[in-house]
Structures are given as structure tokens and as C-alpha cells.
Tab-separated table of C-alpha atoms in Angstrom:
chain	number	residue	atom	x	y	z
A	1	UNK	CA	-3.619	-10.361	16.453
A	2	UNK	CA	-6.860	-11.768	17.830
A	3	UNK	CA	-7.932	-8.284	18.879
A	4	UNK	CA	-7.956	-7.294	15.213
A	5	UNK	CA	-9.791	-10.406	14.009
A	6	UNK	CA	-12.639	-9.874	11.511
A	7	UNK	CA	-13.284	-10.721	7.921
A	8	UNK	CA	-13.583	-8.893	4.604
A	9	UNK	CA	-16.720	-9.361	2.614
A	10	UNK	CA	-16.418	-9.560	-1.203
A	11	UNK	CA	-19.039	-9.251	-3.997
A	12	UNK	CA	-19.258	-11.389	-7.167
A	13	UNK	CA	-16.883	-9.006	-8.970
A	14	UNK	CA	-14.026	-10.047	-6.684
A	15	UNK	CA	-13.859	-6.632	-4.830
A	16	UNK	CA	-14.647	-5.775	-1.286
A	17	UNK	CA	-18.305	-4.659	-0.919
A	18	UNK	CA	-18.933	-0.897	-1.365
A	19	UNK	CA	-22.024	1.293	-1.138
A	20	UNK	CA	-24.867	0.569	-1.603
A	21	UNK	CA	-24.298	-3.211	-1.313
A	22	UNK	CA	-22.990	-2.854	2.252
A	23	UNK	CA	-26.209	-1.207	3.415
A	24	UNK	CA	-28.326	-3.799	1.607
A	25	UNK	CA	-26.503	-6.657	3.356
A	26	UNK	CA	-26.857	-4.882	6.707
A	27	UNK	CA	-30.575	-4.461	6.053
A	28	UNK	CA	-30.865	-8.154	5.219
A	29	UNK	CA	-29.138	-9.182	8.420
A	30	UNK	CA	-31.512	-7.051	10.458
A	31	UNK	CA	-34.485	-8.604	8.766
A	32	UNK	CA	-33.225	-12.168	9.530
A	33	UNK	CA	-32.484	-12.113	13.281
A	34	UNK	CA	-34.316	-15.373	14.060
A	35	UNK	CA	-31.972	-18.361	13.580
A	36	UNK	CA	-32.992	-21.339	11.429
A	37	UNK	CA	-33.317	-24.278	13.820
A	38	UNK	CA	-33.612	-27.020	11.141
A	39	UNK	CA	-30.704	-29.430	10.839
A	40	UNK	CA	-28.384	-27.700	13.208
A	41	UNK	CA	-26.885	-30.998	14.229
A	42	UNK	CA	-25.824	-31.682	10.718
A	43	UNK	CA	-23.860	-28.451	10.492
A	44	UNK	CA	-21.649	-29.306	13.460
A	45	UNK	CA	-18.461	-29.575	11.373
A	46	UNK	CA	-17.384	-29.408	7.772
A	47	UNK	CA	-16.626	-33.124	7.707
A	48	UNK	CA	-20.172	-33.867	8.883
A	49	UNK	CA	-21.563	-31.442	6.313
A	50	UNK	CA	-19.618	-33.142	3.534
A	51	UNK	CA	-21.497	-36.342	4.277
A	52	UNK	CA	-24.874	-34.520	3.835
A	53	UNK	CA	-24.400	-33.589	0.177
A	54	UNK	CA	-22.030	-34.229	-2.716
A	55	UNK	CA	-22.358	-30.491	-3.438
A	56	UNK	CA	-20.255	-29.695	-0.400
A	57	UNK	CA	-16.469	-29.892	-0.982
A	58	UNK	CA	-13.243	-28.196	-0.008
A	59	UNK	CA	-12.081	-25.887	-2.817
A	60	UNK	CA	-8.755	-24.938	-1.305
A	61	UNK	CA	-6.413	-26.988	-3.509
A	62	UNK	CA	-8.190	-26.082	-6.728
A	63	UNK	CA	-8.377	-22.341	-5.865
A	64	UNK	CA	-4.705	-22.285	-4.861
A	65	UNK	CA	-3.525	-24.061	-7.984
A	66	UNK	CA	-5.620	-21.826	-10.292
A	67	UNK	CA	-4.296	-18.723	-8.478
A	68	UNK	CA	-0.677	-19.826	-8.880
A	69	UNK	CA	-1.244	-20.687	-12.556
A	70	UNK	CA	-2.842	-17.326	-13.323
A	71	UNK	CA	-0.341	-15.206	-11.450
A	72	UNK	CA	2.671	-16.882	-12.997
A	73	UNK	CA	1.212	-16.833	-16.465
A	74	UNK	CA	0.559	-13.016	-16.294
A	75	UNK	CA	3.226	-11.693	-14.071
A	76	UNK	CA	6.246	-14.001	-14.297
A	77	UNK	CA	8.004	-12.288	-17.187
A	78	UNK	CA	11.242	-14.217	-16.983
A	79	UNK	CA	10.481	-17.812	-16.121
A	80	UNK	CA	14.001	-19.248	-16.359
A	81	UNK	CA	16.420	-20.632	-13.847
A	82	UNK	CA	18.105	-17.443	-12.610
A	83	UNK	CA	21.632	-17.165	-11.310
A	84	UNK	CA	21.338	-18.161	-7.721
A	85	UNK	CA	24.692	-16.692	-6.848
A	86	UNK	CA	23.809	-13.072	-7.811
A	87	UNK	CA	21.821	-12.442	-4.609
A	88	UNK	CA	20.150	-14.084	-1.655
A	89	UNK	CA	16.696	-13.384	-0.293
A	90	UNK	CA	15.518	-13.916	3.267
A	91	UNK	CA	11.732	-14.259	3.725
A	92	UNK	CA	9.468	-14.025	6.695
A	93	UNK	CA	5.711	-14.460	6.868
A	94	UNK	CA	5.796	-13.015	10.382
A	95	UNK	CA	4.081	-15.970	11.982
A	96	UNK	CA	1.389	-15.840	9.315
A	97	UNK	CA	0.082	-17.765	6.382
A	98	UNK	CA	2.297	-16.550	3.454
A	99	UNK	CA	5.198	-19.020	3.520
A	100	UNK	CA	3.578	-21.976	1.653
A	101	UNK	CA	2.229	-19.827	-1.229
A	102	UNK	CA	5.394	-17.744	-1.578
A	103	UNK	CA	7.426	-20.971	-1.652
A	104	UNK	CA	5.087	-22.499	-4.240
A	105	UNK	CA	5.030	-19.412	-6.461
A	106	UNK	CA	8.775	-18.993	-6.401
A	107	UNK	CA	9.215	-22.658	-7.446
A	108	UNK	CA	6.647	-22.330	-10.237
A	109	UNK	CA	8.391	-19.215	-11.610
A	110	UNK	CA	11.816	-20.946	-11.338
A	111	UNK	CA	13.060	-18.398	-8.819
A	112	UNK	CA	15.748	-19.229	-6.340
A	113	UNK	CA	14.478	-20.573	-3.013
A	114	UNK	CA	14.245	-18.037	-0.200
A	115	UNK	CA	16.051	-18.371	3.107
A	116	UNK	CA	13.358	-18.638	5.821
A	117	UNK	CA	13.305	-16.908	9.130
A	118	UNK	CA	12.916	-20.210	10.863
A	119	UNK	CA	11.445	-18.779	14.137
A	120	UNK	CA	8.660	-17.108	12.159
A	121	UNK	CA	7.950	-19.433	9.311
A	122	UNK	CA	4.964	-21.322	10.814
A	123	UNK	CA	1.604	-19.718	11.651
A	124	UNK	CA	1.330	-18.782	15.303
A	125	UNK	CA	-1.531	-16.522	16.482
A	126	UNK	CA	0.476	-15.468	19.534
A	127	UNK	CA	3.207	-13.887	17.455
A	128	UNK	CA	5.892	-14.774	20.082
A	129	UNK	CA	8.878	-13.155	18.368
A	130	UNK	CA	7.525	-9.706	17.544
A	131	UNK	CA	5.795	-7.037	19.586
A	132	UNK	CA	3.772	-5.830	16.653
A	133	UNK	CA	3.428	-8.359	13.808
A	134	UNK	CA	3.206	-5.676	11.106
A	135	UNK	CA	5.952	-4.727	8.747
A	136	UNK	CA	4.506	-1.207	8.598
A	137	UNK	CA	6.108	-0.675	11.957
A	138	UNK	CA	9.486	-0.481	10.283
A	139	UNK	CA	12.804	-2.117	11.026
A	140	UNK	CA	11.774	-3.033	14.570
A	141	UNK	CA	9.620	-5.735	13.047
A	142	UNK	CA	12.449	-7.220	11.066
A	143	UNK	CA	15.107	-7.785	13.785
A	144	UNK	CA	15.050	-11.547	13.440
A	145	UNK	CA	15.015	-11.316	9.642
A	146	UNK	CA	18.069	-9.055	9.700
A	147	UNK	CA	19.825	-11.486	12.028
A	148	UNK	CA	19.000	-14.372	9.621
A	149	UNK	CA	20.241	-12.329	6.682
A	150	UNK	CA	23.490	-11.458	8.388
A	151	UNK	CA	24.038	-15.202	9.173
A	152	UNK	CA	23.489	-16.266	5.530
A	153	UNK	CA	25.200	-13.243	3.877
A	154	UNK	CA	21.862	-12.293	2.263
A	155	UNK	CA	21.408	-8.818	0.824
A	156	UNK	CA	17.665	-8.609	0.629
A	157	UNK	CA	14.688	-9.277	2.994
A	158	UNK	CA	11.104	-9.882	1.847
A	159	UNK	CA	8.313	-9.810	4.419
A	160	UNK	CA	4.536	-10.404	4.323
A	161	UNK	CA	2.248	-9.409	7.171
A	162	UNK	CA	0.462	-12.327	8.844
A	163	UNK	CA	-2.449	-12.471	6.391
A	164	UNK	CA	-0.017	-11.985	3.477
A	165	UNK	CA	-1.880	-9.091	1.821
A	166	UNK	CA	0.961	-6.635	2.488
A	167	UNK	CA	4.540	-6.814	1.289
A	168	UNK	CA	7.682	-5.199	2.606
A	169	UNK	CA	11.334	-5.098	1.354
A	170	UNK	CA	14.589	-4.278	3.062
A	171	UNK	CA	18.115	-4.241	1.512
A	172	UNK	CA	21.616	-4.128	2.979
A	173	UNK	CA	23.554	-1.399	1.182
A	174	UNK	CA	26.856	0.049	2.328
A	175	UNK	CA	26.685	-2.067	5.566
A	176	UNK	CA	23.343	-0.538	6.531
A	177	UNK	CA	19.862	-2.016	6.293
A	178	UNK	CA	17.375	0.119	4.348
A	179	UNK	CA	13.706	-0.647	4.653
A	180	UNK	CA	11.909	0.768	1.646
A	181	UNK	CA	8.589	2.501	2.288
A	182	UNK	CA	5.446	1.717	0.364
A	183	UNK	CA	5.824	4.565	-2.073
A	184	UNK	CA	9.395	3.506	-2.969
A	185	UNK	CA	8.361	-0.179	-3.473
A	186	UNK	CA	5.419	1.019	-5.678
A	187	UNK	CA	7.642	3.194	-7.943
A	188	UNK	CA	10.090	0.276	-8.445
A	189	UNK	CA	7.174	-2.097	-9.214
A	190	UNK	CA	5.606	0.518	-11.559
A	191	UNK	CA	8.802	0.883	-13.567
A	192	UNK	CA	9.220	-2.904	-13.858
A	193	UNK	CA	5.609	-3.512	-14.802
A	194	UNK	CA	5.731	-0.665	-17.351
A	195	UNK	CA	8.819	-2.187	-19.006
A	196	UNK	CA	7.055	-5.517	-19.242
A	197	UNK	CA	3.565	-4.150	-20.118
A	198	UNK	CA	3.303	-6.084	-23.384
A	199	UNK	CA	3.699	-9.409	-21.521
A	200	UNK	CA	1.119	-8.378	-18.935
A	201	UNK	CA	-1.400	-7.443	-21.597
A	202	UNK	CA	-1.170	-10.945	-23.081
A	203	UNK	CA	1.574	-10.241	-25.656
A	204	UNK	CA	-0.518	-7.572	-27.400
A	205	UNK	CA	1.150	-4.238	-28.233
A	206	UNK	CA	-1.285	-1.593	-26.909
A	207	UNK	CA	-1.052	2.154	-27.203
A	208	UNK	CA	0.498	3.722	-23.992
A	209	UNK	CA	-2.829	5.421	-23.290
A	210	UNK	CA	-4.476	1.961	-22.992
A	211	UNK	CA	-2.594	1.179	-19.783
A	212	UNK	CA	-3.341	2.632	-16.348
A	213	UNK	CA	-2.115	2.794	-12.828
A	214	UNK	CA	-3.977	3.729	-9.629
A	215	UNK	CA	-2.990	5.000	-6.230
A	216	UNK	CA	-4.771	6.152	-3.122
A	217	UNK	CA	-4.910	9.862	-2.548
A	218	UNK	CA	-2.497	9.788	0.425
A	219	UNK	CA	0.126	7.874	-1.652
A	220	UNK	CA	2.986	9.461	-3.585
A	221	UNK	CA	2.364	11.528	-6.670
A	222	UNK	CA	5.368	9.769	-8.378
A	223	UNK	CA	3.053	7.552	-10.455
A	224	UNK	CA	1.151	10.642	-11.613
A	225	UNK	CA	4.420	12.212	-12.758
A	226	UNK	CA	5.349	8.896	-14.429
A	227	UNK	CA	2.029	8.759	-16.281
A	228	UNK	CA	2.555	12.275	-17.633
A	229	UNK	CA	5.841	11.270	-19.049
A	230	UNK	CA	4.977	7.752	-20.335
A	231	UNK	CA	1.507	8.525	-21.522
A	232	UNK	CA	-0.625	6.013	-19.544
A	233	UNK	CA	-3.693	6.918	-17.532
A	234	UNK	CA	-3.388	7.591	-13.813
A	235	UNK	CA	-6.215	7.584	-11.251
A	236	UNK	CA	-6.373	8.678	-7.661
A	237	UNK	CA	-8.908	7.199	-5.287
A	238	UNK	CA	-9.923	7.325	-1.621
A	239	UNK	CA	-7.849	5.231	0.798
A	240	UNK	CA	-8.695	1.493	0.818
A	241	UNK	CA	-8.794	-1.194	-1.764
A	242	UNK	CA	-12.588	-1.282	-1.978
A	243	UNK	CA	-12.163	2.062	-3.799
A	244	UNK	CA	-8.909	1.194	-5.569
A	245	UNK	CA	-10.233	-2.063	-7.022
A	246	UNK	CA	-13.527	-0.341	-7.963
A	247	UNK	CA	-11.500	2.161	-9.983
A	248	UNK	CA	-9.516	-0.676	-11.662
A	249	UNK	CA	-12.794	-2.460	-12.734
A	250	UNK	CA	-14.131	0.785	-14.140
A	251	UNK	CA	-10.916	1.122	-16.191
A	252	UNK	CA	-11.088	-2.425	-17.502
A	253	UNK	CA	-14.781	-2.235	-18.380
A	254	UNK	CA	-14.780	1.281	-19.789
A	255	UNK	CA	-17.085	0.995	-22.897
A	256	UNK	CA	-15.202	3.660	-24.866
A	257	UNK	CA	-11.660	2.895	-23.807
A	258	UNK	CA	-10.971	-0.211	-21.840
A	259	UNK	CA	-7.560	-0.190	-20.295
A	260	UNK	CA	-5.046	-2.750	-18.932
A	261	UNK	CA	-4.383	-1.970	-15.332
A	262	UNK	CA	-0.729	-2.628	-14.437
A	263	UNK	CA	-0.465	-1.596	-10.782
A	264	UNK	CA	-2.647	-0.167	-8.031
A	265	UNK	CA	-1.408	0.553	-4.575
A	266	UNK	CA	-1.656	2.417	-1.213
A	267	UNK	CA	1.314	3.630	0.687
A	268	UNK	CA	0.666	1.241	3.555
A	269	UNK	CA	2.589	-1.476	1.604
A	270	UNK	CA	-0.468	-2.674	-0.197
A	271	UNK	CA	-0.011	-3.604	-3.833
A	272	UNK	CA	-2.194	-5.045	-6.598
A	273	UNK	CA	-0.081	-6.150	-9.522
A	274	UNK	CA	-2.468	-6.448	-12.523
A	275	UNK	CA	-6.038	-7.357	-11.561
A	276	UNK	CA	-5.811	-11.206	-11.074
A	277	UNK	CA	-6.685	-10.438	-7.417
A	278	UNK	CA	-8.847	-7.380	-6.987
A	279	UNK	CA	-7.363	-6.495	-3.637
A	280	UNK	CA	-3.876	-5.963	-2.265
A	281	UNK	CA	-1.898	-9.211	-2.530
A	282	UNK	CA	1.486	-9.692	-0.863
A	283	UNK	CA	2.162	-13.012	-2.552
A	284	UNK	CA	1.917	-11.845	-6.210
A	285	UNK	CA	3.815	-8.673	-5.162
A	286	UNK	CA	6.621	-10.924	-3.809
A	287	UNK	CA	6.812	-12.740	-7.130
A	288	UNK	CA	7.035	-9.587	-9.216
A	289	UNK	CA	9.608	-8.019	-6.818
A	290	UNK	CA	11.647	-11.241	-6.713
A	291	UNK	CA	12.074	-11.121	-10.533
A	292	UNK	CA	12.805	-7.429	-10.415
A	293	UNK	CA	15.473	-8.083	-7.690
A	294	UNK	CA	17.065	-10.930	-9.661
A	295	UNK	CA	17.338	-8.759	-12.759
A	296	UNK	CA	18.769	-5.782	-10.863
A	297	UNK	CA	21.428	-7.926	-9.038
A	298	UNK	CA	22.255	-9.811	-12.272
A	299	UNK	CA	23.329	-6.364	-13.623
A	300	UNK	CA	25.550	-5.774	-10.531
A	301	UNK	CA	23.170	-3.084	-9.241
A	302	UNK	CA	21.323	-2.727	-5.932
A	303	UNK	CA	17.645	-2.021	-5.344
A	304	UNK	CA	18.685	1.430	-4.132
A	305	UNK	CA	20.423	1.982	-7.468
A	306	UNK	CA	17.272	0.889	-9.281
A	307	UNK	CA	15.115	3.288	-7.156
A	308	UNK	CA	17.532	6.169	-7.867
A	309	UNK	CA	17.219	5.427	-11.663
A	310	UNK	CA	13.366	5.667	-11.319
A	311	UNK	CA	13.720	9.026	-9.592
A	312	UNK	CA	16.040	10.306	-12.247
A	313	UNK	CA	13.347	9.390	-14.883
A	314	UNK	CA	10.265	10.671	-12.997
A	315	UNK	CA	11.419	13.176	-10.449
A	316	UNK	CA	12.480	12.942	-6.802
A	317	UNK	CA	9.581	12.517	-4.429
A	318	UNK	CA	10.346	12.525	-0.650
A	319	UNK	CA	7.685	11.562	1.937
A	320	UNK	CA	7.288	11.909	5.617
A	321	UNK	CA	4.379	9.966	7.183
A	322	UNK	CA	3.298	8.962	10.605
A	323	UNK	CA	0.500	9.012	13.183
A	324	UNK	CA	-0.543	10.172	16.644
A	325	UNK	CA	-2.821	8.269	19.001
A	326	UNK	CA	-6.182	9.912	19.785
A	327	UNK	CA	-7.962	8.413	22.798
A	328	UNK	CA	-10.920	8.261	22.563
A	329	UNK	CA	-11.163	8.448	18.731
A	330	UNK	CA	-14.439	10.199	18.965
A	331	UNK	CA	-12.480	13.293	19.936
A	332	UNK	CA	-11.183	13.614	16.382
A	333	UNK	CA	-14.354	15.329	15.174
A	334	UNK	CA	-13.965	18.038	17.784
A	335	UNK	CA	-10.329	18.549	16.765
A	336	UNK	CA	-11.031	18.895	13.051
A	337	UNK	CA	-14.164	21.055	13.614
A	338	UNK	CA	-12.120	23.433	15.757
A	339	UNK	CA	-9.551	23.587	12.945
A	340	UNK	CA	-12.272	24.467	10.415
A	341	UNK	CA	-13.555	27.221	12.692
A	342	UNK	CA	-10.050	28.563	13.187
A	343	UNK	CA	-9.076	28.493	9.516
A	344	UNK	CA	-5.486	28.323	8.185
A	345	UNK	CA	-2.757	30.965	8.587
A	346	UNK	CA	-2.453	33.349	5.650
A	347	UNK	CA	1.275	33.079	5.609
A	348	UNK	CA	1.218	29.221	5.590
A	349	UNK	CA	3.735	27.114	7.475
A	350	UNK	CA	7.590	27.269	7.605
A	351	UNK	CA	7.988	29.061	4.308
A	352	UNK	CA	5.208	27.148	2.538
A	353	UNK	CA	2.310	29.044	1.063
A	354	UNK	CA	-1.080	27.261	0.997
A	355	UNK	CA	-2.401	27.035	-2.547
A	356	UNK	CA	-5.524	25.036	-1.872
A	357	UNK	CA	-7.434	23.058	0.803
A	358	UNK	CA	-9.452	19.862	0.244
A	359	UNK	CA	-11.876	18.721	2.951
A	360	UNK	CA	-13.310	15.264	2.117
A	361	UNK	CA	-15.432	15.377	5.267
A	362	UNK	CA	-17.324	18.334	3.937
A	363	UNK	CA	-16.870	17.583	0.220
A	364	UNK	CA	-15.099	20.845	-0.600
A	365	UNK	CA	-11.935	21.616	-2.555
A	366	UNK	CA	-10.825	25.164	-3.179
A	367	UNK	CA	-8.686	24.016	-6.124
A	368	UNK	CA	-11.796	23.111	-8.131
A	369	UNK	CA	-13.718	25.772	-10.004
A	370	UNK	CA	-17.043	24.870	-8.432
A	371	UNK	CA	-15.427	24.363	-4.966
A	372	UNK	CA	-16.530	20.737	-4.780
A	373	UNK	CA	-14.155	17.781	-4.139
A	374	UNK	CA	-13.764	15.328	-6.955
A	375	UNK	CA	-13.392	12.282	-4.741
A	376	UNK	CA	-16.311	11.032	-2.727
A	377	UNK	CA	-16.805	12.647	0.704
A	378	UNK	CA	-18.038	11.232	3.958
A	379	UNK	CA	-19.030	13.160	7.064
A	380	UNK	CA	-18.081	10.096	9.201
A	381	UNK	CA	-14.366	10.440	8.375
A	382	UNK	CA	-12.167	13.391	9.141
A	383	UNK	CA	-9.839	14.080	6.166
A	384	UNK	CA	-8.160	17.386	5.166
A	385	UNK	CA	-5.478	17.892	2.552
A	386	UNK	CA	-3.251	21.046	2.180
A	387	UNK	CA	-1.516	21.718	-1.170
A	388	UNK	CA	1.328	24.042	-0.773
A	389	UNK	CA	4.226	25.725	-2.560
A	390	UNK	CA	7.317	25.819	-0.493
A	391	UNK	CA	10.575	27.823	-0.662
A	392	UNK	CA	13.512	26.269	1.120
A	393	UNK	CA	17.269	26.288	1.052
A	394	UNK	CA	18.556	29.793	1.516
A	395	UNK	CA	21.481	29.048	-0.782
A	396	UNK	CA	19.522	27.938	-3.833
A	397	UNK	CA	16.011	29.358	-3.035
A	398	UNK	CA	14.536	26.140	-4.300
A	399	UNK	CA	10.809	25.968	-4.640
A	400	UNK	CA	8.794	22.766	-4.502
A	401	UNK	CA	5.289	21.376	-4.457
A	402	UNK	CA	4.200	19.969	-1.075
A	403	UNK	CA	1.085	17.953	-0.137
A	404	UNK	CA	0.112	17.305	3.480
A	405	UNK	CA	-2.961	15.206	4.435
A	406	UNK	CA	-4.443	14.697	7.869
A	407	UNK	CA	-6.903	11.791	8.252
A	408	UNK	CA	-8.583	9.952	11.056
A	409	UNK	CA	-8.049	6.217	10.911
A	410	UNK	CA	-11.160	4.184	10.216
A	411	UNK	CA	-10.015	1.140	12.321
A	412	UNK	CA	-7.640	2.474	14.946
A	413	UNK	CA	-7.637	5.325	17.542
A	414	UNK	CA	-5.175	7.365	15.445
A	415	UNK	CA	-4.905	10.480	13.399
A	416	UNK	CA	-2.592	9.855	10.450
A	417	UNK	CA	-0.484	12.292	8.527
A	418	UNK	CA	0.880	11.943	5.079
A	419	UNK	CA	3.193	14.322	3.236
A	420	UNK	CA	5.385	14.553	0.189
A	421	UNK	CA	7.664	17.100	-1.478
A	422	UNK	CA	8.846	16.900	-5.079
A	423	UNK	CA	12.383	18.314	-5.260
A	424	UNK	CA	15.700	18.249	-7.067
A	425	UNK	CA	18.020	15.253	-6.827
A	426	UNK	CA	20.569	17.314	-4.925
A	427	UNK	CA	17.989	18.209	-2.240
A	428	UNK	CA	16.760	14.615	-2.030
A	429	UNK	CA	20.192	13.060	-1.729
A	430	UNK	CA	21.499	15.631	0.712
A	431	UNK	CA	18.514	15.006	2.969
A	432	UNK	CA	17.764	18.746	2.808
A	433	UNK	CA	14.300	18.166	1.363
A	434	UNK	CA	13.407	15.557	3.933
A	435	UNK	CA	14.502	17.806	6.804
A	436	UNK	CA	12.541	20.726	5.381
A	437	UNK	CA	9.395	18.586	4.905
A	438	UNK	CA	9.709	17.137	8.393
A	439	UNK	CA	9.899	20.674	9.862
A	440	UNK	CA	6.954	21.815	7.767
A	441	UNK	CA	4.810	18.827	8.707
A	442	UNK	CA	5.521	19.267	12.427
A	443	UNK	CA	4.413	22.897	12.091
A	444	UNK	CA	1.156	21.740	10.391
A	445	UNK	CA	0.534	19.206	13.111
A	446	UNK	CA	1.216	21.709	15.856
A	447	UNK	CA	-1.231	24.247	14.430
A	448	UNK	CA	-3.971	21.978	13.114
A	449	UNK	CA	-4.117	19.195	15.682
A	450	UNK	CA	-2.785	20.978	18.806
A	451	UNK	CA	-1.297	17.758	20.240
A	452	UNK	CA	-0.686	19.030	23.763
A	453	UNK	CA	-4.043	20.568	24.171
A	454	UNK	CA	-5.844	17.568	22.770
A	455	UNK	CA	-3.649	15.000	24.549
A	456	UNK	CA	-2.560	13.356	21.353
A	457	UNK	CA	0.221	10.796	21.907
A	458	UNK	CA	3.147	9.993	19.619
A	459	UNK	CA	4.126	6.352	19.174
A	460	UNK	CA	7.064	5.174	21.289
A	461	UNK	CA	9.282	4.322	18.382
């Protein structure tokens, strides 16, 4: 939407700028406030500028073709004509820019053509068919896609957000549409990329410890559990791909033990498959997931089956995430400062004992021997994490690790909450773990944020 317009600034390493480069650029802007008046008339348009110098040209076609070549070479692990009858995929770019590149990359990898959501296939900045053009909003954003899938008897929906850096997946299973969350998509991608790690590392057989995966600190701990079992390295970073990609570069350029990064992600459906693009990229994610889907359906399985097999291997992780509106957002500091003054209840919340507290605003972490947080801290962002041990299910007296994070959004008037419980397959499949986690998180929100007192509003849907 035009109200969210802006641009990302990248450095020569292909990553979004980070400290101290951001401050240096800001300083340079302040020092150059007076416009250059020379030759303004020659800069009226790109076409006019092209006539000024042979050094000016449009690099779009070359950049696009090089991108497609690199992505397919590294990530297309099964470049053959797949059985088109095994499944059908509906795709929507949600009135954005993704359709052309996704179409081209599917063709280059010899994947079946997608079925387009015709009403949303062309770019349109007014987004006439969706209230919020963001697949993070859940199934409400995919109503037209579901209708298209029903009409074409398609089992799977792929979706990019308008600028095509995010990627979402939905599947019809047992006559119900299931939209996978970012953590679920990431675990499926992680398993697939791990299986095909030799291809991704250029056909070279590397030791397991020479691979790595990365996730933001508010994302699932499933990849951490996977790393402990499979033997690759796992890193946790602050939220945002400027931090995630920075960690990936450090892994690749480690002088003592350089590693091949297979996957980096954040739970807000942002995925970086390999490091061809050092940012979240919904197009390459669509390619990898399309091959994964084709393979799963060729074996007469569903994506839900594939996800369940990942959980059986690496443990069941159940999440409950959301947000509340805080208007004005400046009130967040007062809310979190009041919580710090109040402290946390000694008996925890809803049967969950607090083991440790991390405060990335203050740079503290009671889990660490020196009391200091490992991740970078910032006093301009409110961010508290509770690590708990929970007892639930009176029948089985099951205990489980729970993590709950509360964070002020850096771009919206919201306070976000992220939570996860690691539990048995029975508790996950019976929904018992989810209901327990939901009750626990609601108790944390009530105590820590005091929504009624602070006039925090829940989203309508």
C-alpha cells in the first residue's frame, strides 16, 4: 500500500545496511543538503539520461536472467518434467510483482505451470480485491485464491506478498484449507534443503558441521532441535534480515570454519534459501517449495503428512503468535517500564514456572552467567522474553519448555507476541498443547501488558 511505501538500502555485500553504515549515510545526507543545480534538465527522465552517456543503461533484463540462472542452478535439485497430474498449484502475487518471475522460474526448472488467480495476477497499487494485501493476515487474504483452487480442483495455493519477498502456502486436506504458518513452512524447507545439501554446496560432500541454518529469535526453536540431531550449526539473530543476512555472511566468511548456509528465516513468512539473495526472497522460496510439493504428491502424500514426518524426526513445536494495537506507539515504553518496575510473579503463569528473563532493551539475560544478553540490545526497542517450564495435562502431568516474547513493532503501532511450546506428538495432535499455550500466553499478556488499562486493541479478525 502507498502508505507503506519506502525503500530498502543495501550495501556492496548485498545485505541491507546495518550499523555503523546507516549512521554514516545519514551523516553524509545532513552534510549535503544543498541540491546540485547543474544539468537538472538532462535528468528529467531515464530516456533522456540514456542519451547523455553510453554508460547509462537499463540492467533489468540482465539482472533478471542472471538471477534466474543462479537460483535454478543452485536450488533446482530435480530439473525434470514432473508429473503434472500428481497435483495442481494455484498462485497469486496479490496484485504485486511476483507473477512474471515465478512463471519464468517455474518454466526454467521444468515445473508444471501454476493456475493464476486472474483477478490478482497483474500489478495494481490499489489492491482492489483484498482489504489487506498481506498473506500474513491469514486465510482472509486468500479467499479469491481458495475460490480459484476449488474451481480448478487444485490442492495447493502459493502466495507472494505484493513485493514478492514473502511466501505463503495453503493446502486443502480432508476438505479443509490449512494455511501453514511461517515456522511450519520453514521446517519443511529445512528438511528438504538438508536432504539435498550436497547439491546446494556444489556437489561437494561436506561434513555436517560445515552447514548452517539461521532463524530470528522470535521464530521456532525447531531448527535448533534439528541442528542438535543432524549436527549442523544453528544461529539465532535479532528480528529482521539485516541481522539474519549479516549472520549468514559471517558463517560463509569464517576464516577458521566457513560454512554453507542452507536456510535462514523469520516467522513472518520470510525465507532465504541459500545465500544467492541476501535477503528474504519469495520467488526462490516458491521454486524450492514447488519442487518439494511435487515430490511429496508424487509419493501420494500431502504437505501436512510431510510436516508431520518432520515433527516426528525433530520434535513437535506448537506456536501461538499475534499482536495488539498500541496507539500511540510511544506508549509502549511506559508499558514495558511499568512491567520492569512491577517484576514477574514468583509462581509464574498458568502452571508455568519462569526459568529466565531476557530483556533486549536493557541488554540483560538471567540465563547467562554474567547476566548480559548475547544478542545485541537497543534501548529504542521494547523486547522481553520469558523462558518457562510448564506442567499441563492433569492426566499425564506432561512438562514442556515454553518461550514467550513480547516486542514492540519497529514499523507499526503494535506490540507483538510470539510463543512456542515443545511437546509430545499426542499433545500436539490433540490440540491440548495449543490450548494450554494459548491460555498461558493470554495470562502473560494480561499481566505484562495490562491491555484494558493501557487501551491496547486486538485486531478485528
